[in-house]
Amino acid sequence: MSAEATQETKCLVTVNGTVREFDGPPHANALDFLRGQRLIGCKEGCAEGECGACSILVARGDGEGSRWTAVNACLLPAASLDGQEVITAEGLGSVADLHPVQAEMANRGGSQCGYCTPGFICSMAAEYYRPERTANPAVSAEDGGEHECGPNGFDLHALSGNLCRCTGYRPIRDAAYALGAPEEDDPLAARAQRSAPHPVATDIQRADTPTGELGRYRRATDLDQALQILAAEPQTVLVAGATDWGVEVNIKGARARSVLAIDRLPELRQIQFNEQYLELGAGCTLSELERNLAGRVPLLGKLFGQFASRLIRNSATLGGNLGTGSPIGDTPPALLALDAELVLSSIRGNRVVALAEYFTGYRQTVREPGEMITAIRIPLPLAELTSFQKISKRRFDDISSVAVGYAVTVEDGVISKARIGLGGVAATPLRAKATEEMLEGKEWTLDTIRAAASIMGQEGTPMDDHRASASYRKAMLASSLERFYAEQLTRSGAGQEQNS
């Protein structure tokens, strides 16, 4: 695939078992494409990935087989589905032969006005087919409620990205908890036993209808090819899960002359352990990381359940969340606490940059033209005491007002190392270095924590905005440290500290 425009290229997508053609424009999302195919079950509610009315199922690779994964069609570029398999609510069942999810929603009164119902059904179907659901249905809720499972193993938070406008949540929950295991002859369960389609080298260029400006969408076959394109066209927009870019396109009318998809590059989808560090591919989705790490990095485990919703985590990547340079991204505070480093790659080679030195200003970073984030390295061993705290107006599926990541090592009752990452309190994510310095070398006691909390409240340069006031953010920082200390006492079973 060259950097020259190939205007004749078209995308072929298998939708509900039928191959359908998408021929642009490149910025069009999967929702508009599907509705243009008269598959109008998926709806546009928010165009930001928050309501789930547009949910569809995509076959994603999962070891030797596939996993039916629910994603927001309103954010996903239609061209990203080139060569892929998609199921919409219409493809799950028919009036004469309802899918089990559809049947339970009808039987339990889960559909009210009906606008959100197809999206709920697709998200429920993804959870219905999740292999771990029936294999190990008993899931503890001791993690603070990030996984609220029914007796059938159905994780209710699989629906955290779906909004019901008619307050029909209880019958929807009842329908979810009534689902059994897929039948042996279930065609979608059988399909999951086979491998997912491989990514297709896509190159499509078309004019944007309102503006007449040309746009181009490409998917490289490997990292070298992607870096060559980026070197030749440094202004190319890198897109992985499109959970941020899709909002820019929908809400702000953003258009790019060149978009390069990097979400399926094999080199960006590895997870590797060695004696010095854990390396996470920048193209792994958060759901894949959560599943494959399986709690081996407790701080990230605490973060995942609070990051947006399952629908978003099924597409969002670590590289994308860091690449935007946003001061309110959820992953930077946790990764700063973990002393993470970023691998930045270009045709010139790789360089490793400490995350604490990566952000230089509001949505500005040290990443140079032609570079992309390819991996995130977390040094080993990990700190024993960790926590992730997210303060927001809603507990789930919301943007942080303040986010704090903690990683503290205590040896013989003394704090030997403290790392605290902050988000939402400055133009960039940052480390609470003054608080860290105050803690290190001090005894792990409530008196120490209270003294450090006053310093913590002065970290950063918080501002007033529509999410929170500066004074509120300062108060949250100060109380956050005491909350962290209390959490560790509760987990250790130490009881009440003698100095309290």
Short mmCIF file of C-alpha atoms in Angstrom, two decimals:
data_model
loop_
_atom_site.label_atom_id
_atom_site.label_comp_id
_atom_site.label_asym_id
_atom_site.label_seq_id
_atom_site.Cartn_x
_atom_site.Cartn_y
_atom_site.Cartn_z
CA MET A 1 0.00 0.00 0.00
CA SER A 2 1.56 3.27 -1.14
CA ALA A 3 0.96 6.80 0.05
CA GLU A 4 -0.71 7.62 -3.28
CA ALA A 5 -4.48 8.05 -3.26
CA THR A 6 -6.49 5.06 -4.45
CA GLN A 7 -9.94 6.44 -5.07
CA GLU A 8 -11.34 3.21 -6.51
CA THR A 9 -10.92 1.23 -3.29
CA LYS A 10 -14.11 0.18 -1.51
CA CYS A 11 -14.73 -1.48 1.85
CA LEU A 12 -16.60 -4.75 2.15
CA VAL A 13 -18.27 -5.45 5.49
CA THR A 14 -20.15 -8.62 6.43
CA VAL A 15 -23.31 -7.45 8.22
CA ASN A 16 -25.71 -10.06 9.59
CA GLY A 17 -24.16 -12.61 7.25
CA THR A 18 -24.44 -10.48 4.09
CA VAL A 19 -21.50 -8.70 2.47
CA ARG A 20 -22.25 -5.00 2.09
CA GLU A 21 -20.24 -2.28 0.42
CA PHE A 22 -19.09 0.98 1.99
CA ASP A 23 -17.59 3.53 -0.39
CA GLY A 24 -17.21 6.61 1.80
CA PRO A 25 -16.80 9.35 2.68
CA PRO A 26 -13.93 8.32 5.00
CA HIS A 27 -15.22 10.29 7.99
CA ALA A 28 -18.62 8.50 7.95
CA ASN A 29 -19.29 6.43 11.05
CA ALA A 30 -20.59 2.88 11.22
CA LEU A 31 -23.97 4.06 12.52
CA ASP A 32 -24.69 6.18 9.44
CA PHE A 33 -23.45 3.41 7.16
CA LEU A 34 -25.73 0.81 8.75
CA ARG A 35 -28.76 3.07 8.76
CA GLY A 36 -28.04 3.80 5.10
CA GLN A 37 -28.33 0.05 4.59
CA ARG A 38 -31.84 0.26 6.14
CA LEU A 39 -30.66 -1.38 9.35
CA ILE A 40 -32.34 1.21 11.53
CA GLY A 41 -32.37 -0.67 14.83
CA CYS A 42 -29.25 1.17 15.99
CA LYS A 43 -30.04 4.80 16.80
CA GLU A 44 -28.17 8.04 17.31
CA GLY A 45 -28.87 9.38 20.77
CA CYS A 46 -25.85 11.36 21.92
CA ALA A 47 -23.26 10.93 19.12
CA GLU A 48 -20.63 10.82 21.90
CA GLY A 49 -20.62 7.18 22.99
CA GLU A 50 -22.50 7.80 26.23
CA CYS A 51 -26.00 6.45 25.59
CA GLY A 52 -25.43 3.11 23.84
CA ALA A 53 -28.44 3.40 21.51
CA CYS A 54 -26.09 2.68 18.61
CA SER A 55 -24.52 -0.49 20.05
CA ILE A 56 -23.56 -3.24 17.59
CA LEU A 57 -21.57 -6.47 17.80
CA VAL A 58 -18.21 -6.97 16.10
CA ALA A 59 -16.26 -10.25 15.93
CA ARG A 60 -12.88 -9.59 17.59
CA GLY A 61 -9.98 -11.98 17.94
CA ASP A 62 -9.77 -13.92 21.21
CA GLY A 63 -7.01 -16.51 21.20
CA GLU A 64 -7.85 -19.19 18.67
CA GLY A 65 -11.47 -18.07 18.47
CA SER A 66 -13.54 -14.89 18.39
CA ARG A 67 -15.38 -12.80 20.92
CA TRP A 68 -18.57 -10.93 20.12
CA THR A 69 -17.75 -7.42 21.29
CA ALA A 70 -20.23 -4.58 21.74
CA VAL A 71 -19.07 -1.19 20.46
CA ASN A 72 -20.53 2.25 19.79
CA ALA A 73 -21.33 2.48 16.08
CA CYS A 74 -21.63 6.28 16.32
CA LEU A 75 -17.90 6.62 17.05
CA LEU A 76 -16.48 3.85 14.89
CA PRO A 77 -15.36 4.86 11.39
CA ALA A 78 -17.26 2.71 8.91
CA ALA A 79 -14.04 2.15 6.98
CA SER A 80 -12.52 0.48 10.07
CA LEU A 81 -14.95 -2.41 9.51
CA ASP A 82 -13.42 -3.29 6.14
CA GLY A 83 -13.27 -7.11 5.97
CA GLN A 84 -14.89 -7.48 9.39
CA GLU A 85 -18.07 -9.18 10.64
CA VAL A 86 -20.87 -7.18 12.27
CA ILE A 87 -24.15 -8.17 13.89
CA THR A 88 -26.91 -5.64 14.51
CA ALA A 89 -30.06 -6.15 16.55
CA GLU A 90 -31.83 -7.17 13.35
CA GLY A 91 -29.31 -9.98 12.84
CA LEU A 92 -29.80 -11.54 16.27
CA GLY A 93 -33.30 -12.87 15.68
CA SER A 94 -36.61 -12.34 13.92
CA VAL A 95 -40.23 -11.86 14.94
CA ALA A 96 -40.82 -15.55 14.31
CA ASP A 97 -37.61 -16.67 16.02
CA LEU A 98 -36.49 -14.31 18.77
CA HIS A 99 -32.97 -14.46 20.14
CA PRO A 100 -32.91 -15.45 23.85
CA VAL A 101 -31.94 -11.89 24.81
CA GLN A 102 -34.81 -10.46 22.78
CA ALA A 103 -37.23 -12.99 24.22
CA GLU A 104 -36.29 -12.19 27.83
CA MET A 105 -36.51 -8.45 27.21
CA ALA A 106 -40.03 -8.95 25.86
CA ASN A 107 -41.09 -11.36 28.61
CA ARG A 108 -39.80 -9.15 31.44
CA GLY A 109 -41.08 -5.85 30.06
CA GLY A 110 -37.59 -4.52 29.41
CA SER A 111 -38.63 -2.55 26.34
CA GLN A 112 -40.63 0.60 27.04
CA CYS A 113 -40.44 3.43 24.49
CA GLY A 114 -38.12 1.13 22.52
CA TYR A 115 -35.60 3.73 21.39
CA CYS A 116 -32.77 2.31 23.48
CA THR A 117 -33.84 -1.33 23.23
CA PRO A 118 -31.75 -2.47 20.22
CA GLY A 119 -28.62 -1.03 21.80
CA PHE A 120 -29.35 -2.72 25.12
CA ILE A 121 -29.96 -5.99 23.31
CA CYS A 122 -26.61 -5.85 21.51
CA SER A 123 -24.73 -5.07 24.72
CA MET A 124 -26.63 -7.85 26.51
CA ALA A 125 -25.87 -10.28 23.69
CA ALA A 126 -22.14 -9.57 24.00
CA GLU A 127 -22.33 -10.43 27.70
CA TYR A 128 -24.57 -13.42 26.95
CA TYR A 129 -21.81 -14.89 24.77
CA ARG A 130 -18.91 -13.94 27.06
CA PRO A 131 -17.11 -17.27 27.69
CA GLU A 132 -16.26 -16.52 31.31
CA ARG A 133 -19.87 -15.78 32.23
CA THR A 134 -21.09 -19.38 32.44
CA ALA A 135 -17.70 -20.92 33.16
CA ASN A 136 -17.32 -19.00 36.43
CA PRO A 137 -20.58 -17.24 37.29
CA ALA A 138 -19.72 -16.47 40.92
CA VAL A 139 -18.02 -13.06 40.89
CA SER A 140 -17.29 -11.16 44.08
CA ALA A 141 -18.44 -7.57 44.48
CA GLU A 142 -15.66 -6.76 46.95
CA ASP A 143 -13.96 -4.51 44.38
CA GLY A 144 -16.40 -1.73 45.18
CA GLY A 145 -19.16 -2.60 42.79
CA GLU A 146 -17.32 -2.51 39.46
CA HIS A 147 -18.76 -5.98 38.80
CA GLU A 148 -22.34 -6.54 39.92
CA CYS A 149 -23.21 -10.03 38.72
CA GLY A 150 -26.44 -11.96 38.78
CA PRO A 151 -26.83 -15.64 39.67
CA ASN A 152 -26.17 -16.52 36.03
CA GLY A 153 -22.84 -14.65 36.02
CA PHE A 154 -24.22 -11.77 33.96
CA ASP A 155 -22.08 -8.70 34.72
CA LEU A 156 -24.59 -5.88 34.93
CA HIS A 157 -21.86 -3.35 34.26
CA ALA A 158 -21.69 -4.70 30.73
CA LEU A 159 -24.67 -2.36 30.30
CA SER A 160 -23.02 0.64 31.95
CA GLY A 161 -22.78 2.43 28.61
CA ASN A 162 -26.47 2.01 27.78
CA LEU A 163 -28.97 4.65 28.82
CA CYS A 164 -32.69 3.96 29.27
CA ARG A 165 -34.77 7.10 28.96
CA CYS A 166 -37.90 5.51 30.49
CA THR A 167 -36.38 4.30 33.78
CA GLY A 168 -36.80 0.70 32.70
CA TYR A 169 -33.63 -0.52 34.38
CA ARG A 170 -35.17 -3.05 36.74
CA PRO A 171 -36.97 -5.12 34.07
CA ILE A 172 -33.84 -4.89 31.91
CA ARG A 173 -31.79 -6.23 34.81
CA ASP A 174 -34.36 -8.95 35.38
CA ALA A 175 -34.10 -9.96 31.72
CA ALA A 176 -30.30 -10.05 31.94
CA TYR A 177 -30.31 -12.20 35.08
CA ALA A 178 -32.83 -14.64 33.54
CA LEU A 179 -30.55 -15.61 30.65
CA GLY A 180 -29.18 -19.14 30.59
CA ALA A 181 -26.25 -20.49 28.61
CA PRO A 182 -26.32 -20.43 24.78
CA GLU A 183 -27.74 -23.56 23.20
CA GLU A 184 -25.38 -25.99 21.49
CA ASP A 185 -26.79 -25.10 18.07
CA ASP A 186 -26.60 -21.33 18.63
CA PRO A 187 -25.00 -20.01 15.41
CA LEU A 188 -23.27 -17.02 17.01
CA ALA A 189 -21.82 -19.20 19.77
CA ALA A 190 -20.57 -21.59 17.09
CA ARG A 191 -19.10 -18.68 15.12
CA ALA A 192 -17.10 -17.63 18.18
CA GLN A 193 -15.22 -20.93 18.02
CA ARG A 194 -13.56 -19.80 14.79
CA SER A 195 -10.94 -17.10 14.42
CA ALA A 196 -11.95 -13.51 13.74
CA PRO A 197 -11.31 -11.92 10.35
CA HIS A 198 -7.83 -10.49 9.94
CA PRO A 199 -7.45 -6.73 9.49
CA VAL A 200 -7.59 -5.57 5.89
CA ALA A 201 -5.15 -3.12 4.33
CA THR A 202 -7.62 -0.34 3.61
CA ASP A 203 -7.02 2.78 1.53
CA ILE A 204 -10.08 4.84 0.69
CA GLN A 205 -10.24 8.47 -0.42
CA ARG A 206 -13.43 10.41 -1.04
CA ALA A 207 -14.75 13.95 -0.87
CA ASP A 208 -16.64 15.13 2.20
CA THR A 209 -20.16 15.93 0.96
CA PRO A 210 -20.75 19.27 2.78
CA THR A 211 -17.27 20.76 2.20
CA GLY A 212 -16.02 19.00 -0.92
CA GLU A 213 -12.64 18.49 0.75
CA LEU A 214 -10.92 15.20 0.15
CA GLY A 215 -10.40 12.86 3.08
CA ARG A 216 -8.44 9.65 3.26
CA TYR A 217 -8.66 6.62 5.56
CA ARG A 218 -5.88 4.03 5.62
CA ARG A 219 -5.05 0.92 7.57
CA ALA A 220 -1.48 -0.28 7.34
CA THR A 221 -0.58 -3.96 7.44
CA ASP A 222 2.28 -3.58 9.93
CA LEU A 223 4.09 -1.03 12.06
CA ASP A 224 6.86 -0.31 9.54
CA GLN A 225 4.30 0.61 6.91
CA ALA A 226 2.41 2.82 9.38
CA LEU A 227 5.61 4.64 10.36
CA GLN A 228 6.49 5.22 6.70
CA ILE A 229 3.09 6.83 6.10
CA LEU A 230 3.43 8.95 9.24
CA ALA A 231 6.93 10.08 8.22
CA ALA A 232 5.71 11.13 4.78
CA GLU A 233 2.57 12.84 6.17
CA PRO A 234 3.23 13.98 9.76
CA GLN A 235 -0.17 15.71 9.96
CA THR A 236 -1.93 12.35 9.61
CA VAL A 237 -4.41 11.74 12.45
CA LEU A 238 -3.69 8.47 14.26
CA VAL A 239 -6.89 6.67 15.26
CA ALA A 240 -7.21 3.52 17.36
CA GLY A 241 -10.58 3.06 19.05
CA ALA A 242 -11.88 6.44 17.81
CA THR A 243 -13.57 7.08 21.18
CA ASP A 244 -12.08 10.58 21.17
CA TRP A 245 -11.75 11.25 17.45
CA GLY A 246 -15.30 10.04 16.80
CA VAL A 247 -16.64 12.72 19.15
CA GLU A 248 -14.59 15.37 17.35
CA VAL A 249 -16.06 14.26 14.02
CA ASN A 250 -19.66 14.08 15.26
CA ILE A 251 -19.90 17.06 17.58
CA LYS A 252 -17.29 19.48 16.28
CA GLY A 253 -17.43 18.54 12.61
CA ALA A 254 -13.73 17.69 12.52
CA ARG A 255 -12.41 16.39 9.21
CA ALA A 256 -8.92 15.14 8.42
CA ARG A 257 -7.17 15.00 5.09
CA SER A 258 -5.50 11.80 6.29
CA VAL A 259 -6.51 9.29 8.97
CA LEU A 260 -4.35 6.26 9.77
CA ALA A 261 -5.88 3.36 11.72
CA ILE A 262 -3.41 1.74 14.10
CA ASP A 263 -5.77 -0.23 16.35
CA ARG A 264 -5.11 -3.65 14.80
CA LEU A 265 -1.36 -3.39 14.21
CA PRO A 266 0.05 -6.64 15.67
CA GLU A 267 3.15 -4.90 17.03
CA LEU A 268 0.94 -2.66 19.18
CA ARG A 269 -1.11 -5.49 20.63
CA GLN A 270 1.44 -7.40 22.71
CA ILE A 271 1.66 -7.84 26.48
CA GLN A 272 5.12 -8.85 27.66
CA PHE A 273 6.68 -9.48 31.07
CA ASN A 274 10.38 -9.57 31.89
CA GLU A 275 12.39 -9.09 35.07
CA GLN A 276 12.62 -5.31 34.69
CA TYR A 277 9.19 -4.25 33.44
CA LEU A 278 5.78 -5.10 32.08
CA GLU A 279 5.21 -3.83 28.53
CA LEU A 280 1.67 -3.14 27.34
CA GLY A 281 0.98 -2.63 23.66
CA ALA A 282 -0.48 0.81 22.97
CA GLY A 283 -3.10 -0.72 20.66
CA CYS A 284 -4.62 -3.12 23.20
CA THR A 285 -8.11 -2.08 24.22
CA LEU A 286 -8.76 -1.50 27.90
CA SER A 287 -11.14 -4.48 27.99
CA GLU A 288 -8.44 -6.70 26.52
CA LEU A 289 -5.90 -5.45 29.06
CA GLU A 290 -8.34 -5.97 31.91
CA ARG A 291 -9.05 -9.52 30.77
CA ASN A 292 -5.46 -10.54 29.98
CA LEU A 293 -3.77 -8.92 32.97
CA ALA A 294 -6.35 -10.59 35.25
CA GLY A 295 -5.48 -8.44 38.26
CA ARG A 296 -1.69 -8.78 37.99
CA VAL A 297 -1.41 -4.97 38.13
CA PRO A 298 -3.84 -4.14 40.96
CA LEU A 299 -3.75 -0.37 40.37
CA LEU A 300 -4.83 -0.79 36.74
CA GLY A 301 -7.43 -3.30 37.89
CA LYS A 302 -8.94 -0.58 40.09
CA LEU A 303 -8.85 1.88 37.20
CA PHE A 304 -10.50 -0.23 34.50
CA GLY A 305 -13.91 -0.52 36.11
CA GLN A 306 -14.13 3.26 36.53
CA PHE A 307 -13.01 4.17 33.00
CA ALA A 308 -16.08 5.31 31.03
CA SER A 309 -18.22 2.26 30.22
CA ARG A 310 -17.76 -1.25 28.89
CA LEU A 311 -18.79 -0.06 25.41
CA ILE A 312 -16.00 2.53 25.47
CA ARG A 313 -13.42 0.21 27.03
CA ASN A 314 -14.09 -2.29 24.25
CA SER A 315 -12.59 0.24 21.81
CA ALA A 316 -10.44 2.69 23.82
CA THR A 317 -6.69 2.07 24.08
CA LEU A 318 -3.93 3.17 26.44
CA GLY A 319 -2.03 4.74 23.55
CA GLY A 320 -5.07 6.73 22.50
CA ASN A 321 -5.81 7.99 26.01
CA LEU A 322 -2.22 9.18 26.39
CA GLY A 323 -1.86 10.40 22.83
CA THR A 324 -4.57 13.05 23.19
CA GLY A 325 -2.55 14.76 25.92
CA SER A 326 -5.75 15.49 27.84
CA PRO A 327 -5.34 16.69 31.44
CA ILE A 328 -8.47 14.77 32.48
CA GLY A 329 -7.71 11.36 30.98
CA ASP A 330 -8.17 8.58 33.53
CA THR A 331 -5.12 6.48 32.70
CA PRO A 332 -2.31 9.07 33.21
CA PRO A 333 -2.74 9.43 37.01
CA ALA A 334 -2.57 5.67 37.47
CA LEU A 335 0.36 5.25 35.10
CA LEU A 336 2.22 8.18 36.69
CA ALA A 337 1.88 6.45 40.05
CA LEU A 338 3.34 3.31 38.45
CA ASP A 339 6.39 5.24 37.15
CA ALA A 340 5.40 4.27 33.62
CA GLU A 341 7.51 4.97 30.55
CA LEU A 342 6.38 5.33 26.94
CA VAL A 343 8.01 3.80 23.90
CA LEU A 344 7.84 6.34 21.06
CA SER A 345 8.54 4.91 17.60
CA SER A 346 9.33 6.46 14.23
CA ILE A 347 11.32 5.53 11.13
CA ARG A 348 14.35 6.79 13.08
CA GLY A 349 13.87 4.06 15.69
CA ASN A 350 12.53 3.90 19.25
CA ARG A 351 13.06 6.14 22.24
CA VAL A 352 11.81 5.70 25.79
CA VAL A 353 10.36 8.67 27.67
CA ALA A 354 9.21 8.76 31.29
CA LEU A 355 5.50 9.56 31.43
CA ALA A 356 6.28 12.20 34.06
CA GLU A 357 8.27 14.06 31.35
CA TYR A 358 5.86 13.38 28.47
CA PHE A 359 3.30 16.16 29.00
CA THR A 360 4.58 19.68 28.28
CA GLY A 361 1.39 21.80 28.21
CA TYR A 362 -2.33 21.66 27.60
CA ARG A 363 -2.72 18.81 25.07
CA GLN A 364 0.96 19.16 24.25
CA THR A 365 3.60 16.45 24.61
CA VAL A 366 7.22 15.68 23.70
CA ARG A 367 6.04 13.44 20.86
CA GLU A 368 7.73 14.63 17.69
CA PRO A 369 6.31 14.68 14.14
CA GLY A 370 6.40 11.18 12.71
CA GLU A 371 6.30 9.49 16.14
CA MET A 372 3.63 7.34 17.70
CA ILE A 373 3.22 5.66 21.08
CA THR A 374 3.78 1.95 20.56
CA ALA A 375 4.04 0.62 24.13
CA ILE A 376 3.76 1.53 27.79
CA ARG A 377 6.36 0.11 30.19
CA ILE A 378 5.65 -0.35 33.89
CA PRO A 379 8.74 -1.04 36.06
CA LEU A 380 8.77 -4.09 38.33
CA PRO A 381 8.34 -4.90 41.15
CA LEU A 382 5.05 -3.17 41.76
CA ALA A 383 4.24 -1.21 44.90
CA GLU A 384 2.20 -3.16 47.44
CA LEU A 385 -0.22 -0.37 48.42
CA THR A 386 -2.16 1.07 45.49
CA SER A 387 -5.41 2.85 44.80
CA PHE A 388 -7.22 4.75 42.06
CA GLN A 389 -9.73 7.40 43.05
CA LYS A 390 -12.00 9.10 40.57
CA ILE A 391 -14.15 12.01 41.66
CA SER A 392 -16.93 12.75 39.16
CA LYS A 393 -20.61 13.64 39.07
CA ARG A 394 -21.55 10.06 38.16
CA ARG A 395 -19.81 7.00 39.46
CA PHE A 396 -19.62 5.36 36.04
CA ASP A 397 -19.47 6.60 32.46
CA ASP A 398 -18.33 10.11 33.33
CA ILE A 399 -15.34 12.42 32.97
CA SER A 400 -13.20 13.03 36.04
CA SER A 401 -13.29 16.23 38.02
CA VAL A 402 -10.25 14.90 39.88
CA ALA A 403 -8.43 11.58 39.47
CA VAL A 404 -5.66 10.30 41.74
CA GLY A 405 -3.44 7.24 41.44
CA TYR A 406 -1.43 5.94 44.40
CA ALA A 407 1.47 3.50 44.58
CA VAL A 408 3.20 3.37 47.97
CA THR A 409 5.83 1.00 49.37
CA VAL A 410 6.08 0.59 53.16
CA GLU A 411 8.99 -1.30 54.73
CA ASP A 412 9.11 -1.97 58.47
CA GLY A 413 6.45 0.67 59.05
CA VAL A 414 8.30 3.37 57.07
CA ILE A 415 7.29 4.75 53.66
CA SER A 416 10.25 3.96 51.43
CA LYS A 417 8.70 5.10 48.16
CA ALA A 418 5.59 7.11 47.27
CA ARG A 419 4.25 7.86 43.84
CA ILE A 420 1.06 9.90 43.37
CA GLY A 421 -0.38 10.77 39.96
CA LEU A 422 -2.94 13.55 39.55
CA GLY A 423 -5.44 14.43 36.84
CA GLY A 424 -7.88 17.31 36.51
CA VAL A 425 -5.91 19.75 38.68
CA ALA A 426 -3.59 21.38 36.12
CA ALA A 427 -3.11 21.88 32.39
CA THR A 428 -1.42 18.47 32.30
CA PRO A 429 -1.50 15.28 34.36
CA LEU A 430 1.29 15.49 36.92
CA ARG A 431 3.00 13.88 39.88
CA ALA A 432 2.31 15.21 43.39
CA LYS A 433 6.04 15.55 43.99
CA ALA A 434 5.88 17.77 47.07
CA THR A 435 3.56 15.29 48.79
CA GLU A 436 5.72 12.35 47.71
CA GLU A 437 8.84 13.97 49.17
CA MET A 438 7.06 14.69 52.43
CA LEU A 439 5.89 11.07 52.76
CA GLU A 440 9.11 9.25 51.90
CA GLY A 441 11.14 8.33 54.95
CA LYS A 442 8.22 8.95 57.32
CA GLU A 443 6.31 6.42 59.41
CA TRP A 444 3.15 4.95 57.88
CA THR A 445 0.79 6.52 60.42
CA LEU A 446 -2.29 8.68 60.38
CA ASP A 447 -0.28 11.62 61.76
CA THR A 448 2.02 11.43 58.74
CA ILE A 449 -0.91 11.19 56.36
CA ARG A 450 -2.68 14.16 57.92
CA ALA A 451 0.45 16.28 57.66
CA ALA A 452 0.91 15.30 54.02
CA ALA A 453 -2.76 15.94 53.22
CA SER A 454 -2.31 19.67 53.76
CA ILE A 455 0.48 19.64 51.18
CA MET A 456 -1.54 17.49 48.84
CA GLY A 457 -4.33 20.07 48.81
CA GLN A 458 -1.91 22.61 47.34
CA GLU A 459 -0.65 20.44 44.48
CA GLY A 460 -1.38 21.54 40.93
CA THR A 461 -3.16 24.66 39.74
CA PRO A 462 -6.85 23.69 39.75
CA MET A 463 -9.38 25.94 38.05
CA ASP A 464 -13.11 26.56 38.08
CA ASP A 465 -15.09 24.95 35.28
CA HIS A 466 -18.48 23.30 34.72
CA ARG A 467 -17.32 20.05 36.37
CA ALA A 468 -16.00 21.46 39.66
CA SER A 469 -14.62 24.57 41.31
CA ALA A 470 -10.96 25.04 42.13
CA SER A 471 -11.72 25.02 45.87
CA TYR A 472 -13.63 21.74 45.53
CA ARG A 473 -10.72 20.16 43.66
CA LYS A 474 -8.30 21.26 46.38
CA ALA A 475 -10.55 19.82 49.06
CA MET A 476 -10.79 16.53 47.17
CA LEU A 477 -7.01 16.30 46.90
CA ALA A 478 -6.56 16.83 50.62
CA SER A 479 -9.19 14.29 51.61
CA SER A 480 -8.02 11.81 48.99
CA LEU A 481 -4.84 10.96 50.88
CA GLU A 482 -6.72 10.19 54.09
CA ARG A 483 -9.16 8.08 52.11
CA PHE A 484 -6.25 6.14 50.63
CA TYR A 485 -4.86 5.47 54.09
CA ALA A 486 -8.24 4.31 55.36
CA GLU A 487 -8.62 1.98 52.38
CA GLN A 488 -5.30 0.30 53.11
CA LEU A 489 -6.17 -0.20 56.79
CA THR A 490 -9.49 -1.74 55.81
CA ARG A 491 -7.87 -4.09 53.30
CA SER A 492 -5.13 -5.15 55.70
CA GLY A 493 -7.59 -5.72 58.52
CA ALA A 494 -5.41 -3.61 60.75
CA GLY A 495 -8.38 -2.01 62.39
CA GLN A 496 -8.26 1.47 63.75
CA GLU A 497 -4.83 3.14 63.79
CA GLN A 498 -3.62 3.91 67.28
CA ASN A 499 -3.09 7.57 66.38
CA SER A 500 -6.64 8.13 65.12
#
